[in-house]
Short mmCIF file of C-alpha atoms (C1' of nucleotides) in Angstrom, two decimals:
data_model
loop_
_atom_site.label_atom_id
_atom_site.label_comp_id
_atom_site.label_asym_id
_atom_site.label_seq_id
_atom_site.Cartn_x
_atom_site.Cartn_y
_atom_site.Cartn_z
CA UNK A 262 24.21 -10.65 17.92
CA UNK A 263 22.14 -10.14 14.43
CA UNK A 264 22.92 -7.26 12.82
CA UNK A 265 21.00 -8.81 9.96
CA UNK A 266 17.76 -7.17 11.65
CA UNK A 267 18.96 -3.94 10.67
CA UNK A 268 21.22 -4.24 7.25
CA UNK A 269 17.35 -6.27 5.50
CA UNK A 270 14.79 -3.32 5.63
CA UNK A 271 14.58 -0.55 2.43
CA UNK A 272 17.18 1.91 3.91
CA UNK A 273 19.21 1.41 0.74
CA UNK A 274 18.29 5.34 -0.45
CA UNK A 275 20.39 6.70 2.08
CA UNK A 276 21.77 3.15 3.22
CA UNK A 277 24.19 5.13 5.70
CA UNK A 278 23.89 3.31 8.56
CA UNK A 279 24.03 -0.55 7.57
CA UNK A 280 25.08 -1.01 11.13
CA UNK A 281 23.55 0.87 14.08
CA UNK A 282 25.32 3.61 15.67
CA UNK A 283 26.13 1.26 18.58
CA UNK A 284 27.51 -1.37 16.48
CA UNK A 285 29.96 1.28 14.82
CA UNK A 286 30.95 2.90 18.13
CA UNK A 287 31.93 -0.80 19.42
CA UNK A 288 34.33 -1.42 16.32
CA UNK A 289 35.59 1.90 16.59
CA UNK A 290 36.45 1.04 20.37
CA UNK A 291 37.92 -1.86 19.93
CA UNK A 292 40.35 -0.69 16.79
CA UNK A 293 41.18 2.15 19.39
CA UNK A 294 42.29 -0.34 21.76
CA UNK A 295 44.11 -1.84 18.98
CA UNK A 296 46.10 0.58 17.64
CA UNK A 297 46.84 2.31 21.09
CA UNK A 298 48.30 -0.79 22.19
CA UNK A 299 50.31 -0.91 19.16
CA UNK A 300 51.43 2.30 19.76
CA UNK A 301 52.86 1.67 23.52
CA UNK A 302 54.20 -0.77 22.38
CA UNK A 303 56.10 -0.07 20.08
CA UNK A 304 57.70 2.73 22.45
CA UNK A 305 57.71 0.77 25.48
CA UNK A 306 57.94 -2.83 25.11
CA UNK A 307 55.46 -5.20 25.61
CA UNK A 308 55.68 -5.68 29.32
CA UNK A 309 55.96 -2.06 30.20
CA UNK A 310 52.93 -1.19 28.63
CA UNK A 311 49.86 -1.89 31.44
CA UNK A 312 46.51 -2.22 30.76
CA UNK A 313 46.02 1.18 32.31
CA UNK A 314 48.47 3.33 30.10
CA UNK A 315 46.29 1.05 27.04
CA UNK A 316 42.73 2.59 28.31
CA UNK A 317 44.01 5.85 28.81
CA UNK A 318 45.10 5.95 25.55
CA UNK A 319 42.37 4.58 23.49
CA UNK A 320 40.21 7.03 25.73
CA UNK A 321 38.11 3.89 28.14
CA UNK A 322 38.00 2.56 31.12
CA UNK A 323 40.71 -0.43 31.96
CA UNK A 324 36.88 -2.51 32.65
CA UNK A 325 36.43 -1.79 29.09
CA UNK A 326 39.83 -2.85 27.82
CA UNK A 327 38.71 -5.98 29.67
CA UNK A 328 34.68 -6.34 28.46
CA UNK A 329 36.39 -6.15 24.49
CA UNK A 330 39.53 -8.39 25.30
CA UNK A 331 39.82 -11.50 27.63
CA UNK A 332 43.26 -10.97 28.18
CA UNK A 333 46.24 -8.77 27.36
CA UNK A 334 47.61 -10.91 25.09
CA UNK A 335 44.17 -10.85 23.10
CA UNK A 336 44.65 -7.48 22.14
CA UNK A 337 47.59 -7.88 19.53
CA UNK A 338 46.35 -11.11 17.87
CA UNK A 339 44.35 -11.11 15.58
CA UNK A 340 43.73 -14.82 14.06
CA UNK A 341 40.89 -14.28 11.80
CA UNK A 342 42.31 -16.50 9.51
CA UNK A 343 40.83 -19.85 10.80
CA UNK A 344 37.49 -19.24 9.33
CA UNK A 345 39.24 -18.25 5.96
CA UNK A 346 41.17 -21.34 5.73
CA UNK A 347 38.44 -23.85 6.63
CA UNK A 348 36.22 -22.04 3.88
CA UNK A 349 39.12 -22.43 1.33
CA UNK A 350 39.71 -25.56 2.01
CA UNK A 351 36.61 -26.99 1.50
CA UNK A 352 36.00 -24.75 -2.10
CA UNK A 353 38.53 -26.69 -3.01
CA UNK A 354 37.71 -29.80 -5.50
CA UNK A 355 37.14 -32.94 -3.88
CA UNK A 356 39.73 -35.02 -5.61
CA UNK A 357 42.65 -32.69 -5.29
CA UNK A 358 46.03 -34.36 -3.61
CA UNK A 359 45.57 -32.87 -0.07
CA UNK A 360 48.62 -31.59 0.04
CA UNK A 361 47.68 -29.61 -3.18
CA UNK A 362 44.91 -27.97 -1.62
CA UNK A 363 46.81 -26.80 1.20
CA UNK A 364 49.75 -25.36 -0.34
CA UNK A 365 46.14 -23.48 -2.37
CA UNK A 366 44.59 -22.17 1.08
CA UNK A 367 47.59 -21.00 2.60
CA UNK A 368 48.48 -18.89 0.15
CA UNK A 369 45.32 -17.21 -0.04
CA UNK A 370 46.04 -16.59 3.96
CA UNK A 371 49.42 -14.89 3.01
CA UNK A 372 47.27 -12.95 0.63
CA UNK A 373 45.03 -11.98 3.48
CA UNK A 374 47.75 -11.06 5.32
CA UNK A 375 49.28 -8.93 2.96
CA UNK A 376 46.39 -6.75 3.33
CA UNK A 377 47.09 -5.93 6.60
CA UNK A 378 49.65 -3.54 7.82
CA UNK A 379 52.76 -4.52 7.52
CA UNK A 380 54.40 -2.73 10.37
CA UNK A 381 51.39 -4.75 12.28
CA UNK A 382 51.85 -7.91 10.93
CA UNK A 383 55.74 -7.71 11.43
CA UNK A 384 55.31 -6.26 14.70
CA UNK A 385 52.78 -9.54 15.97
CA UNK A 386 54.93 -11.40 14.61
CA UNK A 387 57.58 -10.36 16.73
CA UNK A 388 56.07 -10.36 19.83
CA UNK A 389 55.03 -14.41 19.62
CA UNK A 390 59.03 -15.05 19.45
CA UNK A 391 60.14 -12.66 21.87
CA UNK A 392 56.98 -12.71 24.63
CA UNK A 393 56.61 -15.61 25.75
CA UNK A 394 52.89 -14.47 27.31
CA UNK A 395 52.04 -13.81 23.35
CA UNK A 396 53.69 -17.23 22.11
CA UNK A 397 51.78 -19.29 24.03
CA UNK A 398 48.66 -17.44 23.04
CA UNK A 399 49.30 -18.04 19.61
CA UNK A 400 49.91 -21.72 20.08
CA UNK A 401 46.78 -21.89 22.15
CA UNK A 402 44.95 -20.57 18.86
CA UNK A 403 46.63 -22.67 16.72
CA UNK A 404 45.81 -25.60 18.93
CA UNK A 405 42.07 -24.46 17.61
CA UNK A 406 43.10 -24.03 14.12
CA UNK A 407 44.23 -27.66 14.54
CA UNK A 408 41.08 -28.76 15.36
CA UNK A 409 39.15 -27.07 12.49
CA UNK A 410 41.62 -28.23 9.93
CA UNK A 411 41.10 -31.99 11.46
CA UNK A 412 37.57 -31.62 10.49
CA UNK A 413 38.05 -30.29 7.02
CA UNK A 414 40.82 -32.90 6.40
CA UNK A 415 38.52 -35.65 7.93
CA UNK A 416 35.63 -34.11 5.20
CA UNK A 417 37.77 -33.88 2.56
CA UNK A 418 38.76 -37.42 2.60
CA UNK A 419 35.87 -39.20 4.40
CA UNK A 420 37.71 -40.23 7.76
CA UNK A 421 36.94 -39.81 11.20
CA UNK A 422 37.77 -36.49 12.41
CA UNK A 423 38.60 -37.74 16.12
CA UNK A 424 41.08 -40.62 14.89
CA UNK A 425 44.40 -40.34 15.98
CA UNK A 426 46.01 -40.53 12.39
CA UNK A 427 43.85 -37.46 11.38
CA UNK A 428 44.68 -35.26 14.41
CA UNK A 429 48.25 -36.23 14.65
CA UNK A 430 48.65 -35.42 11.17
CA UNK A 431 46.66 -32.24 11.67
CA UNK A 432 48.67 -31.02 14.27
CA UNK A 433 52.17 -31.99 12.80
CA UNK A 434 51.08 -29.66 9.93
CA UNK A 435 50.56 -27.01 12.25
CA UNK A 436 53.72 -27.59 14.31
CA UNK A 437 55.54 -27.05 10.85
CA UNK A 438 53.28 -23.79 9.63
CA UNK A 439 53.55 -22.02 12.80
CA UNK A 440 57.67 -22.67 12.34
CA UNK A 441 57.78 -21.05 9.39
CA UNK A 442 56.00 -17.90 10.52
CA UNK A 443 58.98 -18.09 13.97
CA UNK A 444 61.88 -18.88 10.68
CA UNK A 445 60.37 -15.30 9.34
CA UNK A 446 60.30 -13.38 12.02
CA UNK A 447 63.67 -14.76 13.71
CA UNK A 448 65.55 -14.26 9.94
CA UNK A 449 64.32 -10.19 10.38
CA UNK A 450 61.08 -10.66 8.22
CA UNK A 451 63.63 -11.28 5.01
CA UNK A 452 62.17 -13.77 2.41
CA UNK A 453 59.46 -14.33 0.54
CA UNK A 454 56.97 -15.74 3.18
CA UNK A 455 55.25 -17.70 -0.02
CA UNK A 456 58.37 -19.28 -0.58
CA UNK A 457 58.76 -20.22 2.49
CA UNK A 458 55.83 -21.88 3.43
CA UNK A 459 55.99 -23.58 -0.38
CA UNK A 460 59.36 -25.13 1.01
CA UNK A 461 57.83 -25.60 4.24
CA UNK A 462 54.53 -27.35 2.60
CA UNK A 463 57.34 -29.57 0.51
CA UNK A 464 59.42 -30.96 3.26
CA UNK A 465 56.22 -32.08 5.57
CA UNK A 466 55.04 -33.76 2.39
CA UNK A 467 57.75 -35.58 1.41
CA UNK A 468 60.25 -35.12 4.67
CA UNK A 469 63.80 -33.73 4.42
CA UNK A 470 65.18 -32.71 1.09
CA UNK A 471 67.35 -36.24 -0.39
CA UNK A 472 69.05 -38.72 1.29
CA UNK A 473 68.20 -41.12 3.65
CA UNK A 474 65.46 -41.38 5.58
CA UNK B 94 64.70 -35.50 39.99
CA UNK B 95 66.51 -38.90 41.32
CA UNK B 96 64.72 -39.72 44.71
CA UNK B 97 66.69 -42.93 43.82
CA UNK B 98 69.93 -41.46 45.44
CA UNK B 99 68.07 -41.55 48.85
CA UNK B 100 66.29 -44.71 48.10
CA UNK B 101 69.18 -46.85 47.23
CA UNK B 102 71.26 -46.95 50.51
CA UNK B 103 69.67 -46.82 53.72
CA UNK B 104 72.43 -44.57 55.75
CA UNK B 105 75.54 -46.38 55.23
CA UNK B 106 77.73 -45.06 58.04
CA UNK B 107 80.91 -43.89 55.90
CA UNK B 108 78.91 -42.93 53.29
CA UNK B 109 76.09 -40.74 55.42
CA UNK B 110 76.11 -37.67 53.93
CA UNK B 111 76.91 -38.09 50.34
CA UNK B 112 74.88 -34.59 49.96
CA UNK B 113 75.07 -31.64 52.40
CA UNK B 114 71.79 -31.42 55.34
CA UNK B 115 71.06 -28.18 52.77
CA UNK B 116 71.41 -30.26 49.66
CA UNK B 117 68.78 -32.80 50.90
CA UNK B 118 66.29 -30.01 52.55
CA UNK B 119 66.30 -28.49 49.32
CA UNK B 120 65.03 -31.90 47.55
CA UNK B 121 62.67 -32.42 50.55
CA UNK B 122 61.30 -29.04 50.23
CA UNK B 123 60.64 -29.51 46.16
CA UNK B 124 59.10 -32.19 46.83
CA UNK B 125 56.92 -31.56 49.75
CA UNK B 126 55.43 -28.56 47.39
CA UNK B 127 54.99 -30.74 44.63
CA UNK B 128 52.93 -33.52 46.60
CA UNK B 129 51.29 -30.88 48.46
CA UNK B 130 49.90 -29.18 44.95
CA UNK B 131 48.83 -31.97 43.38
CA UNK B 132 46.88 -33.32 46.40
CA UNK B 133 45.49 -29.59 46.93
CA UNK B 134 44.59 -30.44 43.04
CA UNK B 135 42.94 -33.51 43.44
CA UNK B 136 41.30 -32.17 46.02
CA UNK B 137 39.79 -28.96 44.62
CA UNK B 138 41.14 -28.68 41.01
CA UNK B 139 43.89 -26.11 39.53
CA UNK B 140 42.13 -22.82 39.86
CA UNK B 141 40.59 -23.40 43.16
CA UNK B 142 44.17 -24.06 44.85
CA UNK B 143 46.02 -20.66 45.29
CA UNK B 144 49.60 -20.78 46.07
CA UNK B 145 49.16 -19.81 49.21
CA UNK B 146 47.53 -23.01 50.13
CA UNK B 147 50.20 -24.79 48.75
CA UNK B 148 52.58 -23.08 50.79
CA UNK B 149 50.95 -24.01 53.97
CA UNK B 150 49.94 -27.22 53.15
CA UNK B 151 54.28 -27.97 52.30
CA UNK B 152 54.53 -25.64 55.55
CA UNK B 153 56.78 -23.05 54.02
CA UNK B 154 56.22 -19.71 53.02
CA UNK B 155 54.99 -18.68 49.70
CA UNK B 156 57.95 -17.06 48.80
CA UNK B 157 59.79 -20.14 49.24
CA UNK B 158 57.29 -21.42 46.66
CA UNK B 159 58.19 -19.16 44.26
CA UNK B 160 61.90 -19.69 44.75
CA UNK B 161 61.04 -23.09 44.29
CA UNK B 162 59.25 -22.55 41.34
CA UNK B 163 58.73 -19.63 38.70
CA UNK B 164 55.35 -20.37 38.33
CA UNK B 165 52.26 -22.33 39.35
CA UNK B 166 52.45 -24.53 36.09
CA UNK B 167 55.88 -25.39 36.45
CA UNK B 168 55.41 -26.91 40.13
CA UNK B 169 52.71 -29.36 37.95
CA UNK B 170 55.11 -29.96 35.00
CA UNK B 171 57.96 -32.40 35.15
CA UNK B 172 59.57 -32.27 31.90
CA UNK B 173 63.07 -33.36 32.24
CA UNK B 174 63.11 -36.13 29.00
CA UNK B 175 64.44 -33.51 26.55
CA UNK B 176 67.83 -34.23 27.72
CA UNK B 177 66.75 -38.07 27.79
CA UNK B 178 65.79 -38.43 24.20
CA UNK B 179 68.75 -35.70 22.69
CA UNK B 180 70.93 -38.42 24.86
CA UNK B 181 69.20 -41.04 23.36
CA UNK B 182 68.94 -39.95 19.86
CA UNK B 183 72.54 -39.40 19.76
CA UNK B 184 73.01 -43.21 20.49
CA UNK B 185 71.54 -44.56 18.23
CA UNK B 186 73.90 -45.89 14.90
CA UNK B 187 74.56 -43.04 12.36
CA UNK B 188 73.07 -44.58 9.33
CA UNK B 189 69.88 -45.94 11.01
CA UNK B 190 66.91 -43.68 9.04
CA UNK B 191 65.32 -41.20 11.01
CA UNK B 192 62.04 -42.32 12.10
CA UNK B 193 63.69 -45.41 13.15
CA UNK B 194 66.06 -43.76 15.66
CA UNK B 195 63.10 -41.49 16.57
CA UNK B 196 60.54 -45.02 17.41
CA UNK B 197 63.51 -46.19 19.61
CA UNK B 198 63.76 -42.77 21.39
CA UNK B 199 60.25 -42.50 21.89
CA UNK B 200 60.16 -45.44 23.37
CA UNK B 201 62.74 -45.06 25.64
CA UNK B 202 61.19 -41.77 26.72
CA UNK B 203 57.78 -43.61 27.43
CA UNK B 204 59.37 -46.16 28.98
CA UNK B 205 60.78 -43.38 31.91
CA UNK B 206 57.25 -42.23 31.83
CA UNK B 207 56.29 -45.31 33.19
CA UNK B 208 58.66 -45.21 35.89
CA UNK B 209 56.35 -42.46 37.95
CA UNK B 210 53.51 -42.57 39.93
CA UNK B 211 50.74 -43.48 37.30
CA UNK B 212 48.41 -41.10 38.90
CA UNK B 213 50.61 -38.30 38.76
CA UNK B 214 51.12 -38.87 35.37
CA UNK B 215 47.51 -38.99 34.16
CA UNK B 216 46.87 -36.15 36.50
CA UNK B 217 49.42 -34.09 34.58
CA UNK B 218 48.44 -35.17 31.46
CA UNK B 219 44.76 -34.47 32.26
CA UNK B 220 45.96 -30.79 33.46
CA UNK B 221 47.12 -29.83 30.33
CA UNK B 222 44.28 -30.79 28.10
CA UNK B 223 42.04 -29.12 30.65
CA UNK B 224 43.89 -26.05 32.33
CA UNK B 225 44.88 -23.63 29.52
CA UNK B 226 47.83 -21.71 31.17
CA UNK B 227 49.08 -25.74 32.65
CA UNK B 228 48.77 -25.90 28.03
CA UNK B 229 50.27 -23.31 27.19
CA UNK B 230 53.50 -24.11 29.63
CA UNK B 231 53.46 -27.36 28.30
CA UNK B 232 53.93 -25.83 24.22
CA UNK B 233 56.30 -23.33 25.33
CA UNK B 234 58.35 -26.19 27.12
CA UNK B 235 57.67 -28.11 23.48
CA UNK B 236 58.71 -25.81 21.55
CA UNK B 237 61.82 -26.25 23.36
CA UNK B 238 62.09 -29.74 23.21
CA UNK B 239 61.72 -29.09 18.95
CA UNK B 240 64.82 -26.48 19.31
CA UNK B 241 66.63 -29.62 20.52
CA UNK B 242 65.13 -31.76 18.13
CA UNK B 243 66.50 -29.78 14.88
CA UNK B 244 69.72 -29.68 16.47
CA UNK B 245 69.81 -33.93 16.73
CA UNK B 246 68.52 -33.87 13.29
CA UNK B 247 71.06 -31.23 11.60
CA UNK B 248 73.93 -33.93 13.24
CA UNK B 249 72.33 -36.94 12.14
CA UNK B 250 72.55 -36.02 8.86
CA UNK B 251 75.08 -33.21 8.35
CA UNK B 252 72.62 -30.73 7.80
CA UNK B 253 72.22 -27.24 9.03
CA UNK B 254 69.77 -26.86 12.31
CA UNK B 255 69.43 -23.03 11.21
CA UNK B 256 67.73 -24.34 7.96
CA UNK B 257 63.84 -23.64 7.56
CA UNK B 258 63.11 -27.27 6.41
CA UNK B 259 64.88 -29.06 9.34
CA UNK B 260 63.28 -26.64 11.67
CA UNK B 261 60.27 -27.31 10.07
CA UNK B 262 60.18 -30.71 10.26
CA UNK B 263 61.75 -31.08 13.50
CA UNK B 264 58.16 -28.95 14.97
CA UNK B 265 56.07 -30.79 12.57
CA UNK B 266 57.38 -34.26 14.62
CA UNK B 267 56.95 -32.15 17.53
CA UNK B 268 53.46 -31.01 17.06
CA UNK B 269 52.45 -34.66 16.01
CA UNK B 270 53.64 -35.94 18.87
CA UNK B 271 51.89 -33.46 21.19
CA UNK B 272 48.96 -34.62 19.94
CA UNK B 273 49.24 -38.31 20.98
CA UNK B 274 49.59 -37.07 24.89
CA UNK B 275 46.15 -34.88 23.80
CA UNK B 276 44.14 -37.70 22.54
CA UNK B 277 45.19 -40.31 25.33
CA UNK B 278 44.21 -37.82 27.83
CA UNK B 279 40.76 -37.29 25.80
CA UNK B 280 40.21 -40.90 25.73
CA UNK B 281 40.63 -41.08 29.32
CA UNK B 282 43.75 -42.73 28.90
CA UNK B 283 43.20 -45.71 27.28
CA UNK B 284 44.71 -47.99 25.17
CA UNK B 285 48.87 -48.71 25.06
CA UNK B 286 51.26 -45.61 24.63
CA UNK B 287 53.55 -47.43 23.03
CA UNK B 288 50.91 -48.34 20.47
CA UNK B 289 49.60 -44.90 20.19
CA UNK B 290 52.86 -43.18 19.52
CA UNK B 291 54.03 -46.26 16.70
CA UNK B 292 50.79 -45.07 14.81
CA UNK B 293 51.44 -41.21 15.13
CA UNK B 294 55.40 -42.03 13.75
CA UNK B 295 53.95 -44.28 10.70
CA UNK B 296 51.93 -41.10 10.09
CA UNK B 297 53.83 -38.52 10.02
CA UNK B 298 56.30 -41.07 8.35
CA UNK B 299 54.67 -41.63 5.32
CA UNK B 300 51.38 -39.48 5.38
CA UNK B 301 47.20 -41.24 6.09
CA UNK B 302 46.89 -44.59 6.21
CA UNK B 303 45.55 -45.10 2.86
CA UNK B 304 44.05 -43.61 -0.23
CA UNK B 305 44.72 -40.62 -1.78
CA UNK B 306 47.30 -37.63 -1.67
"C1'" DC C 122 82.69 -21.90 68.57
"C1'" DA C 123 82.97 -18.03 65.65
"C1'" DT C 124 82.32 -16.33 61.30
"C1'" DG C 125 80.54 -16.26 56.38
"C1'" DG C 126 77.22 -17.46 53.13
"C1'" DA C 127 72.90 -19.53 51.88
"C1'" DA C 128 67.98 -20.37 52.62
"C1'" DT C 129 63.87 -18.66 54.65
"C1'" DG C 130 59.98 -15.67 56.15
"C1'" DA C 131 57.59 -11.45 56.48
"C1'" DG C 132 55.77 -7.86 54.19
"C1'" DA C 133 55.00 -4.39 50.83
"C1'" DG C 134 54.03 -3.61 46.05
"C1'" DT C 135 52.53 -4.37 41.04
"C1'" DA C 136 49.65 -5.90 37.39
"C1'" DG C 137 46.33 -8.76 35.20
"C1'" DC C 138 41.81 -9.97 35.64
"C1'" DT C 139 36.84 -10.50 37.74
"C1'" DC C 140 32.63 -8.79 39.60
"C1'" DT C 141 29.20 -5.62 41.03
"C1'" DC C 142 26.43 -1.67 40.64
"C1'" DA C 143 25.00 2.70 39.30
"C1'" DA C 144 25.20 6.16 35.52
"C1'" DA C 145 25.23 7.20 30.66
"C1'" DA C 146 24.19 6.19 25.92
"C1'" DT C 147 21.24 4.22 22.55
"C1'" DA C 148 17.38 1.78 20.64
"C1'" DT C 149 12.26 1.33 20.51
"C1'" DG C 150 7.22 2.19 20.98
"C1'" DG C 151 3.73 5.44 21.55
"C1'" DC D 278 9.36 14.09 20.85
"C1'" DC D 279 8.99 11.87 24.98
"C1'" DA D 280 9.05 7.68 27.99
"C1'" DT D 281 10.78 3.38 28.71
"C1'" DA D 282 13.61 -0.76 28.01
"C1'" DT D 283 18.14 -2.40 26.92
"C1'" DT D 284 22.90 -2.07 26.27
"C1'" DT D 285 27.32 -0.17 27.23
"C1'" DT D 286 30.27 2.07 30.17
"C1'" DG D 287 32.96 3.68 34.32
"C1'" DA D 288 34.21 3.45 39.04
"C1'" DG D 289 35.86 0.81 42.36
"C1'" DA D 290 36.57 -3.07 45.32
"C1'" DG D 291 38.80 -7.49 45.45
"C1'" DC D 292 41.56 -11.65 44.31
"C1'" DT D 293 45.77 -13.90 42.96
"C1'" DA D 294 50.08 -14.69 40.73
"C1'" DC D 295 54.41 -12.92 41.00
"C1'" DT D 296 58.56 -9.63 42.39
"C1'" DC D 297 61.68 -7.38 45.57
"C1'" DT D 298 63.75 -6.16 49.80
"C1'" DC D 299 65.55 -6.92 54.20
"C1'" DA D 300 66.15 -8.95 58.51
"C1'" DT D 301 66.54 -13.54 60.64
"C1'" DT D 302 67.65 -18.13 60.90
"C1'" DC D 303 70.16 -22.05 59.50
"C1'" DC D 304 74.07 -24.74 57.81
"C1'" DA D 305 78.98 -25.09 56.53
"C1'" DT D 306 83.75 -24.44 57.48
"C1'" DG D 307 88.07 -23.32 59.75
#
DNA sequence: CATGGAATGAGAGTAGCTCTCAAAATATGG
DNA sequence: CCATATTTTGAGAGCTACTCTCATTCCATG
């Protein structure tokens, strides 16, 4: 829970373990998990790869696989990104053209992402438009992201977070964001994914390119 | 499906068997699962009712159930108004803007919705705000319904359903419009549809109520 | 009424996931 | 450095959704 407890006192003369040993051994586990997963994967598909084969791997018992990850599906997505956004978002200056800031904070995410792996990130991506299991996973969490960007929209323009206008306009954004990352992945990963989501951003701001409408 | 078929003649003797004895146990047999889960679900909610008690309860065998049915969310969700609205949409005039043909559609759709059992309905509705897996069958069958979407958009105005900004806003509509089902199930189903869906169309039609952006 | 094809039931099997309990590992106080 | 408290782990039993197979029963058709 508080690793605070630990990281305060002197220490800082050797200051080697910041965290416990316990804390380390339970990242290290779970980043086993991780990348073993990955790994079977990768040669086997996502469905032929069981929980079991996964616990061998990473060197646990399945019960462990289990204590670290509610479900299978858990295991390849990540979504750390929530908390990023919703502290972007609201660093960003109050009077800025919504719109504006959002077309800021997501590409900061696609910076975060960038950091990651790429054969990881592509590989995710993958899986939530070919596994359906995965998918709706990912739209489960972005059902969540929904919510927190309701409340930052709601904040950044003084509204009421639970009124229809703010959610529906929440989650329409994240309909359209969570396209673009299925366009990528469905297009073989080709494309500048700022681009994209700069287009994407565009056309939910102002709807289709010209014409009518 | 169309349990009007039945309910429009009452055995007219030329005319008996306008569907085979096995066409008609078939329907009976759907249907007798279906009532039997969501009474089994009113009864002692989702997770408490196992398949097996469904199958006893319709008096046939679980495998029948599963023939039936791929999975235990599907025997809860309905969803046949894609093909209604890609019908509908494709009706309306060719010039009329988008978000007008899309009110009419809507409405249409809501108007079928009112055509069942009211308590099924909310029951269903209330299932996939509460049950996650009944949610996440309900995006993946939305995600479908946006596939369809893009493709009525592309030919309403000439444009290509491949493109990332039609598919983008075609899931951004969709994703909005999820959200209205949400927050009348959240708000234990009150006020008028109709109503509820006009506001989440002005939305995502021409951005907040007021104000900034 | 006989024959062919479809629907059903019975049963075995798999995999994801939960729960319990005892053993092992680690933190903490003396 | 040892004893004790706490946390983490492994082993295993158990449940349920779901799949597959095969024999049986049921309906259609000539």
């Amino acid at each position: 829970m508080n690793r605070m407890t630990a990281a305060r006192s002197p220490l800082s003369p050797a200051e080697r373990p910041r965290l416990g040993l316990r804390e380390r051994k339970k990242i290290k586990t779970r980043e086993a998990i991780r990348t073993a997963t990955y790994a079977l994967i990768r040669e086997q598909g996502y469905d032929a790869t069981t929980v079991e084969q996964i616990a061998e791997r990473a060197e646990v018992s399945p019960s462990t696989v289990f204590r670290y990850f509610p479900t299978k599906e858990d295991i390849v997505l990540t979504d750390e990104y929530d908390a990023l956004i919703v502290e972007e978002l609201r660093a960003r200056p109050a009077g800025e053209p919504w719109m504006e800031s959002m077309r800021h904070v997501m590409h900061k995410a696609l910076e975060a992402n960038a950091g990651e792996d790429p054969e990881v990130v592509r590989l995710r991506t993958q899986l939530t438009v070919q596994v359906p299991a995965v998918r709706s996973r990912m739209f489960e969490s972005m059902s969540e992201t929904g919510r927190l960007l309701r409340g930052a929209l709601a904040e950044h323009y003084g509204l009421d977070p639970d009124a229809l206008e703010v959610r529906v306009y929440a989650m329409s954004l994240i309909g359209g964001l969570m396209e673009v990352s299925m366009y990528w992945a469905e297009n073989d990963f080709g494309g500048d994914l700022h681009d994209l989501m700069d287009r994407a951003l565009t056309v939910m701001d102002r709807g289709l390119p010209r014409e009518n409408r």
